[in-house]
């Protein structure tokens, strides 16, 4: 701390410290907004109006540090590692409980950007060039003219109310329009071909016969073809 104080006097805040050592109040300068004062060790700290607040002295009056001080860089790296490679905002919030670094955000951002471990986690995966959309997705047409189908479930459904009634396992046939992205749902009793055919007939009766329909080639769909 003695070496830090000497550095303050010679380079960082020599003008402000000289004024405060004479018992005067700052009337100009970049630190006037912080109402700084010198503690018992001659170190420059933030003033303010929370002196009667029930907090530790270091939290109420953090030590003012310049961002170009080598000790400042070490402190930033220490907090960055202490909080498991936290981001700029988290490191900045933690440091302010003890230190008030002048222009801290730029220094913290520089240290976080130069961290090798953080750089590895920020690395982006290679992005593949996507192929053109198929014709069934881009050619205009009525709803469900071209659609895809699949099953989801199972769902436990109680067929009726009463004592001793057990839930029955049911499935849902999902039909999605490729043109308008509309969704049609049909309740089916099982994953058989007959159950799918029944749900498909109900779908055609409501929405009309599709020109193309796609599936995941499941056994209940393949047998229909």
Coordinates of N, CA and C in Angstrom, one line a residue, residues 5-218:
X5 N 0.6 4.3 -2.6 CA 0.4 5.7 -2.2 C 1.4 6.6 -2.9
X6 N 2.7 6.1 -3.0 CA 3.7 6.9 -3.6 C 3.4 7.1 -5.1
X7 N 2.9 6.0 -5.7 CA 2.6 6.1 -7.1 C 1.4 7.1 -7.3
X8 N 0.4 7.1 -6.4 CA -0.6 8.1 -6.5 C -0.1 9.5 -6.5
X9 N 0.8 9.8 -5.6 CA 1.3 11.1 -5.4 C 2.1 11.6 -6.7
X10 N 2.8 10.7 -7.4 CA 3.6 11.1 -8.5 C 2.9 11.1 -9.8
X11 N 2.0 10.2 -10.0 CA 1.4 10.0 -11.4 C -0.1 10.2 -11.4
X12 N -0.8 9.4 -10.6 CA -2.3 9.2 -10.9 C -3.1 10.4 -10.4
X13 N -3.2 10.6 -9.1 CA -4.1 11.7 -8.6 C -3.3 12.6 -7.7
X14 N -2.1 13.0 -8.2 CA -1.2 13.9 -7.3 C -1.9 15.2 -7.0
X15 N -2.6 15.8 -7.9 CA -3.2 17.1 -7.6 C -4.3 16.9 -6.6
X16 N -5.2 15.9 -6.7 CA -6.3 15.8 -5.8 C -5.7 15.4 -4.4
X17 N -4.7 14.6 -4.3 CA -4.1 14.2 -3.0 C -3.5 15.4 -2.3
X18 N -2.8 16.2 -3.1 CA -2.2 17.4 -2.5 C -3.2 18.4 -1.9
X19 N -4.3 18.5 -2.6 CA -5.4 19.4 -2.1 C -6.0 18.8 -0.8
X20 N -6.2 17.5 -0.8 CA -6.8 16.9 0.4 C -5.9 16.9 1.6
X21 N -4.6 16.7 1.3 CA -3.6 16.7 2.4 C -3.5 18.1 3.1
X22 N -3.9 19.1 2.4 CA -3.9 20.5 3.0 C -5.2 20.7 3.8
X23 N -6.1 19.8 3.8 CA -7.3 19.9 4.5 C -8.4 20.7 3.7
X24 N -8.2 20.9 2.4 CA -9.1 21.6 1.6 C -10.1 20.6 0.9
X25 N -11.1 21.1 0.3 CA -12.1 20.3 -0.4 C -11.9 20.5 -1.9
X26 N -12.0 19.5 -2.7 CA -11.9 19.6 -4.1 C -12.9 20.5 -4.7
X27 N -12.5 21.4 -5.5 CA -13.4 22.3 -6.2 C -13.4 22.1 -7.7
X28 N -12.5 21.3 -8.2 CA -12.4 21.0 -9.6 C -11.7 19.7 -9.8
X29 N -11.8 19.1 -11.0 CA -11.1 17.8 -11.3 C -12.0 16.7 -11.6
X30 N -11.5 15.6 -12.0 CA -12.3 14.5 -12.5 C -12.9 13.7 -11.3
X31 N -12.3 13.8 -10.1 CA -12.8 13.1 -8.9 C -13.8 13.9 -8.1
X32 N -14.1 15.1 -8.5 CA -15.0 15.9 -7.6 C -16.3 15.3 -7.4
X33 N -16.9 14.5 -8.3 CA -18.2 13.9 -8.2 C -18.2 12.8 -7.2
X34 N -17.0 12.3 -6.8 CA -17.0 11.2 -5.8 C -16.7 11.7 -4.4
X35 N -16.6 13.0 -4.2 CA -16.3 13.6 -2.9 C -15.2 12.8 -2.2
X36 N -14.0 12.6 -2.7 CA -13.0 11.8 -2.2 C -12.4 12.3 -0.9
X37 N -11.8 11.4 -0.1 CA -11.1 11.8 1.1 C -9.9 10.9 1.3
X38 N -9.0 11.3 2.2 CA -7.8 10.4 2.6 C -8.1 9.7 3.9
X39 N -7.9 8.4 3.9 CA -8.1 7.6 5.2 C -6.9 7.8 6.1
X40 N -6.9 7.0 7.1 CA -5.8 7.1 8.1 C -4.5 6.7 7.6
X41 N -4.5 5.9 6.5 CA -3.2 5.5 5.9 C -2.8 6.4 4.7
X42 N -3.6 7.4 4.5 CA -3.2 8.3 3.4 C -3.7 7.8 2.0
X43 N -4.6 6.9 2.0 CA -5.1 6.4 0.7 C -6.4 7.1 0.3
X44 N -6.6 7.2 -1.0 CA -7.7 8.0 -1.5 C -8.9 7.1 -1.6
X45 N -10.0 7.5 -1.0 CA -11.2 6.7 -1.0 C -12.4 7.5 -1.5
X46 N -13.5 6.8 -1.9 CA -14.7 7.4 -2.3 C -15.5 7.9 -1.1
X47 N -16.0 9.2 -1.1 CA -16.8 9.7 0.0 C -18.2 9.2 -0.1
X48 N -19.1 10.2 -0.3 CA -20.6 9.9 -0.4 C -21.3 10.2 0.9
X49 N -22.6 9.7 0.9 CA -23.5 10.1 2.0 C -24.0 8.9 2.8
X50 N -23.3 7.8 2.7 CA -23.7 6.6 3.4 C -22.8 6.2 4.5
X51 N -22.2 7.2 5.2 CA -21.3 6.9 6.3 C -21.9 6.2 7.4
X52 N -23.2 6.5 7.7 CA -24.0 5.9 8.8 C -24.6 4.5 8.4
X53 N -24.4 4.1 7.2 CA -25.0 2.8 6.8 C -24.3 1.6 7.4
X54 N -25.0 0.6 7.8 CA -24.4 -0.6 8.5 C -23.7 -1.5 7.4
X55 N -22.6 -1.1 6.9 CA -21.8 -1.8 5.9 C -20.4 -1.7 6.3
X56 N -19.5 -2.7 5.9 CA -18.1 -2.5 6.2 C -17.5 -1.2 5.6
X57 N -16.5 -0.7 6.2 CA -15.9 0.6 5.7 C -15.4 0.5 4.3
X58 N -14.9 -0.7 3.8 CA -14.4 -0.9 2.5 C -15.5 -0.8 1.5
X59 N -16.7 -1.2 1.9 CA -17.9 -1.2 0.9 C -18.4 0.2 0.8
X60 N -18.5 0.9 2.0 CA -19.0 2.3 2.0 C -18.1 3.2 1.3
X61 N -16.8 3.0 1.5 CA -15.8 3.9 0.9 C -14.7 3.1 0.2
X62 N -15.0 2.6 -1.0 CA -14.0 1.8 -1.7 C -12.8 2.7 -2.1
X63 N -11.6 2.0 -2.3 CA -10.4 2.6 -2.6 C -10.4 3.0 -4.1
X64 N -10.0 4.2 -4.4 CA -10.0 4.7 -5.8 C -8.7 4.3 -6.4
X65 N -8.8 3.6 -7.6 CA -7.6 3.1 -8.3 C -7.7 3.6 -9.7
X66 N -6.6 4.0 -10.3 CA -6.5 4.3 -11.8 C -6.5 3.0 -12.6
X67 N -7.0 3.0 -13.8 CA -7.1 1.7 -14.6 C -5.7 1.3 -15.1
X68 N -4.7 2.2 -15.2 CA -3.5 1.9 -15.8 C -2.5 1.4 -14.8
X69 N -2.9 1.2 -13.5 CA -2.0 0.7 -12.5 C -1.8 -0.8 -12.6
X70 N -0.5 -1.3 -12.6 CA -0.3 -2.8 -12.7 C -1.1 -3.5 -11.6
X71 N -1.2 -3.0 -10.4 CA -2.0 -3.6 -9.4 C -3.5 -3.7 -9.8
X72 N -4.0 -2.7 -10.5 CA -5.4 -2.8 -10.9 C -5.6 -4.0 -11.9
X73 N -4.7 -4.2 -12.8 CA -4.8 -5.4 -13.7 C -4.8 -6.7 -12.9
X74 N -3.9 -6.8 -11.9 CA -3.9 -8.0 -11.1 C -5.2 -8.2 -10.3
X75 N -5.8 -7.1 -9.8 CA -7.0 -7.2 -9.1 C -8.2 -7.6 -10.0
X76 N -8.2 -7.1 -11.2 CA -9.2 -7.5 -12.1 C -9.1 -9.0 -12.5
X77 N -7.9 -9.4 -12.7 CA -7.7 -10.9 -13.1 C -8.1 -11.7 -11.9
X78 N -7.7 -11.3 -10.7 CA -8.1 -12.0 -9.5 C -9.6 -12.2 -9.3
X79 N -10.3 -11.2 -9.5 CA -11.8 -11.3 -9.4 C -12.4 -12.0 -10.5
X80 N -11.8 -11.9 -11.7 CA -12.3 -12.7 -12.8 C -12.1 -14.2 -12.6
X81 N -11.0 -14.6 -12.0 CA -10.8 -16.0 -11.7 C -11.6 -16.4 -10.4
X82 N -11.7 -15.6 -9.5 CA -12.5 -15.9 -8.2 C -13.9 -16.2 -8.5
X83 N -14.5 -15.5 -9.4 CA -15.9 -15.7 -9.8 C -16.1 -16.5 -11.0
X84 N -15.1 -17.5 -11.2 CA -15.2 -18.5 -12.2 C -15.4 -17.9 -13.6
X85 N -14.5 -17.0 -14.0 CA -14.5 -16.4 -15.4 C -15.8 -15.7 -15.7
X86 N -16.3 -14.9 -14.7 CA -17.5 -14.2 -14.9 C -17.3 -13.1 -15.9
X87 N -18.5 -12.6 -16.4 CA -18.4 -11.5 -17.4 C -18.1 -10.2 -16.9
X88 N -18.2 -9.2 -17.8 CA -17.7 -7.8 -17.4 C -18.6 -7.3 -16.3
X89 N -19.9 -7.4 -16.4 CA -20.8 -6.8 -15.4 C -20.7 -7.5 -14.0
X90 N -20.5 -8.8 -14.0 CA -20.3 -9.5 -12.7 C -19.0 -9.1 -12.0
X91 N -17.9 -9.1 -12.8 CA -16.6 -8.7 -12.2 C -16.7 -7.2 -11.8
X92 N -17.3 -6.4 -12.5 CA -17.4 -4.9 -12.2 C -18.1 -4.8 -10.9
X93 N -19.3 -5.5 -10.7 CA -20.0 -5.4 -9.5 C -19.3 -5.9 -8.3
X94 N -18.5 -7.0 -8.4 CA -17.8 -7.6 -7.3 C -16.6 -6.7 -6.9
X95 N -15.9 -6.1 -7.9 CA -14.8 -5.2 -7.5 C -15.2 -4.0 -6.8
X96 N -16.4 -3.4 -7.1 CA -16.9 -2.2 -6.5 C -17.2 -2.3 -5.0
X97 N -17.2 -3.6 -4.5 CA -17.4 -3.7 -3.0 C -16.1 -3.3 -2.3
X98 N -15.0 -3.3 -3.0 CA -13.7 -3.0 -2.3 C -13.0 -1.8 -3.0
X99 N -13.0 -1.8 -4.3 CA -12.2 -0.9 -5.1 C -13.1 -0.1 -6.1
X100 N -12.8 1.1 -6.3 CA -13.5 1.9 -7.3 C -12.4 2.3 -8.4
X101 N -12.4 1.6 -9.5 CA -11.4 1.7 -10.5 C -11.9 2.8 -11.5
X102 N -11.1 3.8 -11.7 CA -11.5 4.8 -12.7 C -11.4 4.3 -14.1
X103 N -12.6 4.3 -14.8 CA -12.7 3.7 -16.1 C -12.6 2.2 -16.1
X104 N -13.2 1.6 -15.1 CA -13.0 0.1 -14.9 C -13.6 -0.7 -16.0
X105 N -14.7 -0.3 -16.6 CA -15.4 -1.2 -17.6 C -14.5 -1.5 -18.8
X106 N -13.7 -0.5 -19.3 CA -12.9 -0.8 -20.4 C -11.7 -1.7 -20.0
X107 N -11.2 -1.5 -18.8 CA -10.1 -2.4 -18.3 C -10.6 -3.8 -18.1
X108 N -11.7 -4.0 -17.5 CA -12.3 -5.3 -17.2 C -12.6 -6.0 -18.6
X109 N -13.2 -5.2 -19.5 CA -13.5 -5.8 -20.8 C -12.3 -6.3 -21.5
X110 N -11.2 -5.5 -21.4 CA -9.9 -5.9 -22.0 C -9.4 -7.2 -21.4
X111 N -9.4 -7.3 -20.1 CA -8.9 -8.5 -19.4 C -9.8 -9.7 -19.7
X112 N -11.1 -9.6 -19.8 CA -12.0 -10.7 -20.1 C -11.8 -11.1 -21.5
X113 N -11.6 -10.2 -22.4 CA -11.4 -10.5 -23.8 C -10.0 -11.2 -24.0
X114 N -9.0 -10.9 -23.2 CA -7.7 -11.6 -23.4 C -7.6 -12.9 -22.6
X115 N -8.6 -13.3 -21.9 CA -8.6 -14.5 -21.2 C -8.7 -15.7 -22.1
X116 N -7.7 -16.6 -22.1 CA -7.7 -17.7 -23.0 C -8.9 -18.7 -22.8
X117 N -9.2 -19.0 -21.6 CA -10.3 -19.9 -21.3 C -11.6 -19.3 -21.8
X118 N -11.8 -18.0 -21.5 CA -13.1 -17.4 -22.0 C -13.1 -17.4 -23.5
X119 N -12.0 -17.1 -24.1 CA -12.0 -17.1 -25.6 C -12.3 -18.5 -26.2
X120 N -12.0 -19.5 -25.5 CA -12.3 -20.9 -26.0 C -13.8 -21.1 -25.9
X121 N -14.4 -20.6 -24.8 CA -15.9 -20.8 -24.7 C -16.7 -19.9 -25.6
X122 N -16.1 -18.8 -26.0 CA -16.8 -17.9 -26.9 C -16.7 -18.3 -28.3
X123 N -15.8 -19.3 -28.6 CA -15.6 -19.7 -30.0 C -16.9 -20.3 -30.6
X124 N -17.2 -19.8 -31.8 CA -18.5 -20.3 -32.5 C -18.2 -21.5 -33.4
X125 N -19.2 -22.3 -33.4 CA -19.1 -23.5 -34.3 C -19.3 -23.1 -35.7
X126 N -18.7 -23.9 -36.6 CA -18.8 -23.5 -38.0 C -20.3 -23.6 -38.5
X127 N -20.7 -22.7 -39.3 CA -22.0 -22.6 -39.8 C -22.1 -23.2 -41.2
X128 N -22.9 -24.2 -41.4 CA -23.1 -24.8 -42.7 C -24.1 -24.0 -43.5
X129 N -23.9 -23.9 -44.8 CA -24.8 -23.2 -45.7 C -26.0 -24.1 -46.0
X130 N -27.1 -23.6 -45.6 CA -28.3 -24.4 -45.8 C -28.7 -24.6 -47.2
X131 N -29.3 -25.7 -47.6 CA -29.8 -25.9 -48.9 C -31.1 -25.2 -49.2
X132 N -31.5 -25.1 -50.4 CA -32.8 -24.5 -50.8 C -34.0 -25.3 -50.2
X133 N -35.0 -24.5 -49.8 CA -36.2 -25.2 -49.3 C -36.8 -26.0 -50.4
X134 N -37.4 -27.2 -50.0 CA -38.1 -28.0 -51.1 C -39.3 -27.3 -51.7
X135 N -39.6 -27.8 -52.9 CA -40.7 -27.1 -53.6 C -42.0 -27.2 -52.8
X136 N -42.2 -28.3 -52.0 CA -43.5 -28.4 -51.3 C -43.6 -27.3 -50.2
X137 N -42.5 -26.6 -49.9 CA -42.6 -25.6 -48.8 C -42.8 -24.2 -49.4
X138 N -42.5 -24.0 -50.7 CA -42.5 -22.6 -51.2 C -43.5 -22.4 -52.3
X139 N -44.1 -23.5 -52.9 CA -45.1 -23.3 -53.9 C -46.5 -22.9 -53.2
X140 N -47.1 -21.8 -53.6 CA -48.4 -21.5 -52.9 C -49.5 -22.5 -53.2
X141 N -50.4 -22.6 -52.3 CA -51.6 -23.5 -52.5 C -52.5 -23.4 -51.3
X142 N -53.6 -24.1 -51.3 CA -54.5 -24.1 -50.2 C -53.9 -24.8 -49.0
X143 N -54.6 -24.6 -47.8 CA -54.1 -25.2 -46.6 C -54.2 -26.7 -46.7
X144 N -53.1 -27.4 -46.2 CA -53.0 -28.8 -46.2 C -53.0 -29.5 -47.6
X145 N -52.6 -28.7 -48.6 CA -52.5 -29.3 -49.9 C -51.2 -30.2 -49.9
X146 N -50.2 -29.7 -49.2 CA -49.0 -30.5 -49.0 C -48.7 -30.5 -47.5
X147 N -48.6 -31.7 -46.9 CA -48.5 -31.8 -45.4 C -47.6 -32.9 -45.0
X148 N -47.3 -32.9 -43.7 CA -46.5 -34.0 -43.1 C -47.2 -34.5 -41.9
X149 N -47.0 -35.8 -41.6 CA -47.7 -36.4 -40.5 C -46.8 -37.2 -39.6
X150 N -47.2 -37.3 -38.4 CA -46.4 -38.1 -37.4 C -47.3 -38.3 -36.2
X151 N -46.9 -39.2 -35.3 CA -47.6 -39.5 -34.1 C -46.9 -39.0 -32.9
X152 N -47.6 -38.6 -31.9 CA -47.0 -38.2 -30.6 C -47.8 -38.9 -29.5
X153 N -47.1 -39.0 -28.4 CA -47.7 -39.7 -27.2 C -46.8 -40.8 -26.7
X154 N -47.3 -41.7 -25.8 CA -48.7 -41.9 -25.5 C -49.2 -40.9 -24.4
X155 N -50.6 -40.8 -24.4 CA -51.2 -40.0 -23.4 C -52.3 -40.9 -22.7
X156 N -52.4 -40.7 -21.4 CA -53.3 -41.5 -20.6 C -54.6 -40.7 -20.5
X157 N -55.7 -41.3 -21.0 CA -57.0 -40.6 -21.1 C -58.0 -41.5 -20.4
X158 N -58.8 -40.9 -19.5 CA -59.9 -41.6 -18.8 C -61.1 -41.6 -19.7
X159 N -61.6 -42.7 -20.2 CA -62.7 -42.7 -21.1 C -64.0 -42.2 -20.5
X160 N -64.3 -42.5 -19.2 CA -65.5 -42.0 -18.6 C -65.2 -41.9 -17.1
X161 N -66.1 -41.2 -16.4 CA -66.0 -41.0 -15.0 C -66.7 -42.2 -14.2
X162 N -66.1 -42.5 -13.1 CA -66.7 -43.6 -12.3 C -65.7 -44.3 -11.5
X163 N -66.1 -45.1 -10.6 CA -65.2 -45.9 -9.7 C -64.6 -47.0 -10.5
X164 N -63.3 -47.2 -10.3 CA -62.6 -48.3 -10.9 C -62.3 -48.1 -12.4
X165 N -62.5 -47.0 -13.0 CA -62.2 -46.7 -14.4 C -60.7 -46.4 -14.5
X166 N -60.0 -47.2 -15.4 CA -58.6 -47.0 -15.5 C -58.3 -46.2 -16.8
X167 N -57.2 -45.4 -16.7 CA -56.9 -44.6 -17.9 C -56.5 -45.5 -19.0
X168 N -56.7 -45.0 -20.3 CA -56.4 -45.8 -21.5 C -55.3 -45.0 -22.2
X169 N -54.4 -45.8 -22.7 CA -53.2 -45.2 -23.5 C -53.7 -44.8 -24.9
X170 N -53.6 -43.5 -25.2 CA -54.0 -43.0 -26.5 C -52.8 -42.3 -27.2
X171 N -52.9 -42.0 -28.5 CA -51.9 -41.3 -29.2 C -52.6 -40.2 -30.0
X172 N -51.8 -39.3 -30.5 CA -52.3 -38.1 -31.3 C -51.6 -38.2 -32.7
X173 N -52.4 -38.1 -33.7 CA -51.8 -38.0 -35.1 C -51.7 -36.5 -35.4
X174 N -50.5 -36.0 -35.7 CA -50.2 -34.6 -35.9 C -50.0 -34.5 -37.4
X175 N -50.8 -33.6 -38.0 CA -50.7 -33.3 -39.5 C -50.4 -31.8 -39.6
X176 N -49.3 -31.5 -40.2 CA -48.8 -30.1 -40.3 C -48.8 -29.7 -41.8
X177 N -49.4 -28.5 -42.1 CA -49.4 -28.0 -43.5 C -48.0 -27.4 -43.8
X178 N -47.4 -27.8 -44.9 CA -46.1 -27.3 -45.3 C -46.2 -25.8 -45.8
X179 N -47.4 -25.4 -46.2 CA -47.5 -24.1 -46.9 C -47.9 -23.0 -45.8
X180 N -48.9 -23.3 -45.0 CA -49.3 -22.3 -44.0 C -48.9 -22.6 -42.6
X181 N -48.2 -23.8 -42.3 CA -47.8 -24.2 -41.0 C -49.0 -24.4 -40.1
X182 N -50.2 -24.6 -40.6 CA -51.3 -24.9 -39.8 C -51.2 -26.4 -39.3
X183 N -51.8 -26.6 -38.1 CA -51.7 -27.9 -37.5 C -53.1 -28.5 -37.3
X184 N -53.2 -29.8 -37.6 CA -54.4 -30.6 -37.4 C -54.1 -31.8 -36.5
X185 N -54.9 -32.0 -35.5 CA -54.7 -33.1 -34.5 C -55.9 -34.0 -34.6
X186 N -55.5 -35.3 -34.6 CA -56.5 -36.4 -34.5 C -56.1 -37.4 -33.4
X187 N -57.1 -37.7 -32.6 CA -56.9 -38.7 -31.5 C -57.0 -40.1 -32.1
X188 N -56.0 -40.9 -31.8 CA -56.1 -42.3 -32.3 C -55.9 -43.3 -31.1
X189 N -56.3 -44.5 -31.3 CA -56.3 -45.5 -30.2 C -55.0 -46.2 -30.1
X190 N -54.2 -46.4 -31.2 CA -52.9 -47.0 -31.1 C -52.1 -46.6 -32.3
X191 N -51.0 -47.3 -32.5 CA -50.0 -47.0 -33.6 C -50.2 -47.9 -34.8
X192 N -51.4 -48.5 -34.9 CA -51.6 -49.4 -36.0 C -51.9 -48.7 -37.3
X193 N -51.9 -49.4 -38.4 CA -52.2 -48.8 -39.7 C -53.7 -48.5 -39.8
X194 N -54.5 -49.3 -39.2 CA -56.0 -49.1 -39.3 C -56.3 -47.8 -38.5
X195 N -55.6 -47.6 -37.4 CA -55.9 -46.4 -36.6 C -55.5 -45.1 -37.4
X196 N -54.4 -45.2 -38.1 CA -53.9 -44.1 -38.9 C -54.9 -43.8 -40.0
X197 N -55.3 -44.9 -40.7 CA -56.2 -44.7 -41.8 C -57.5 -44.1 -41.3
X198 N -58.0 -44.4 -40.2 CA -59.2 -43.8 -39.7 C -59.0 -42.4 -39.4
X199 N -57.9 -42.0 -38.8 CA -57.7 -40.6 -38.5 C -57.4 -39.8 -39.8
X200 N -56.8 -40.5 -40.8 CA -56.6 -39.8 -42.0 C -57.9 -39.5 -42.8
X201 N -58.8 -40.5 -42.7 CA -60.1 -40.3 -43.4 C -60.9 -39.1 -42.7
X202 N -60.8 -39.0 -41.4 CA -61.4 -37.9 -40.7 C -60.8 -36.6 -41.1
X203 N -59.5 -36.6 -41.3 CA -58.7 -35.4 -41.7 C -59.2 -35.0 -43.1
X204 N -59.2 -35.9 -44.0 CA -59.6 -35.6 -45.4 C -61.1 -35.1 -45.5
X205 N -61.9 -35.7 -44.6 CA -63.3 -35.2 -44.6 C -63.4 -33.7 -44.1
X206 N -62.5 -33.3 -43.3 CA -62.5 -31.9 -42.8 C -61.7 -30.9 -43.7
X207 N -60.5 -31.3 -44.1 CA -59.6 -30.4 -44.7 C -59.5 -30.7 -46.2
X208 N -60.0 -31.7 -46.8 CA -59.8 -32.0 -48.2 C -58.6 -33.0 -48.4
X209 N -58.6 -33.6 -49.6 CA -57.5 -34.5 -49.9 C -56.2 -33.8 -50.3
X210 N -55.1 -34.1 -49.6 CA -53.8 -33.5 -50.0 C -53.2 -34.0 -51.2
X211 N -52.5 -33.2 -51.9 CA -51.8 -33.6 -53.1 C -50.5 -34.4 -52.7
X212 N -49.9 -34.0 -51.7 CA -48.7 -34.7 -51.2 C -48.7 -34.8 -49.6
X213 N -48.3 -35.9 -49.1 CA -48.2 -36.0 -47.7 C -46.9 -36.8 -47.3
X214 N -46.2 -36.3 -46.4 CA -44.9 -36.8 -46.0 C -44.9 -37.4 -44.6
X215 N -44.1 -38.4 -44.4 CA -44.0 -39.1 -43.1 C -42.6 -39.5 -42.8
X216 N -42.4 -40.1 -41.6 CA -41.1 -40.6 -41.2 C -40.9 -42.1 -41.6
X217 N -41.7 -42.6 -42.5 CA -41.6 -44.0 -43.0 C -41.8 -45.0 -41.9
X218 N -42.6 -44.7 -40.9 CA -42.9 -45.7 -39.9 C -43.7 -46.8 -40.4

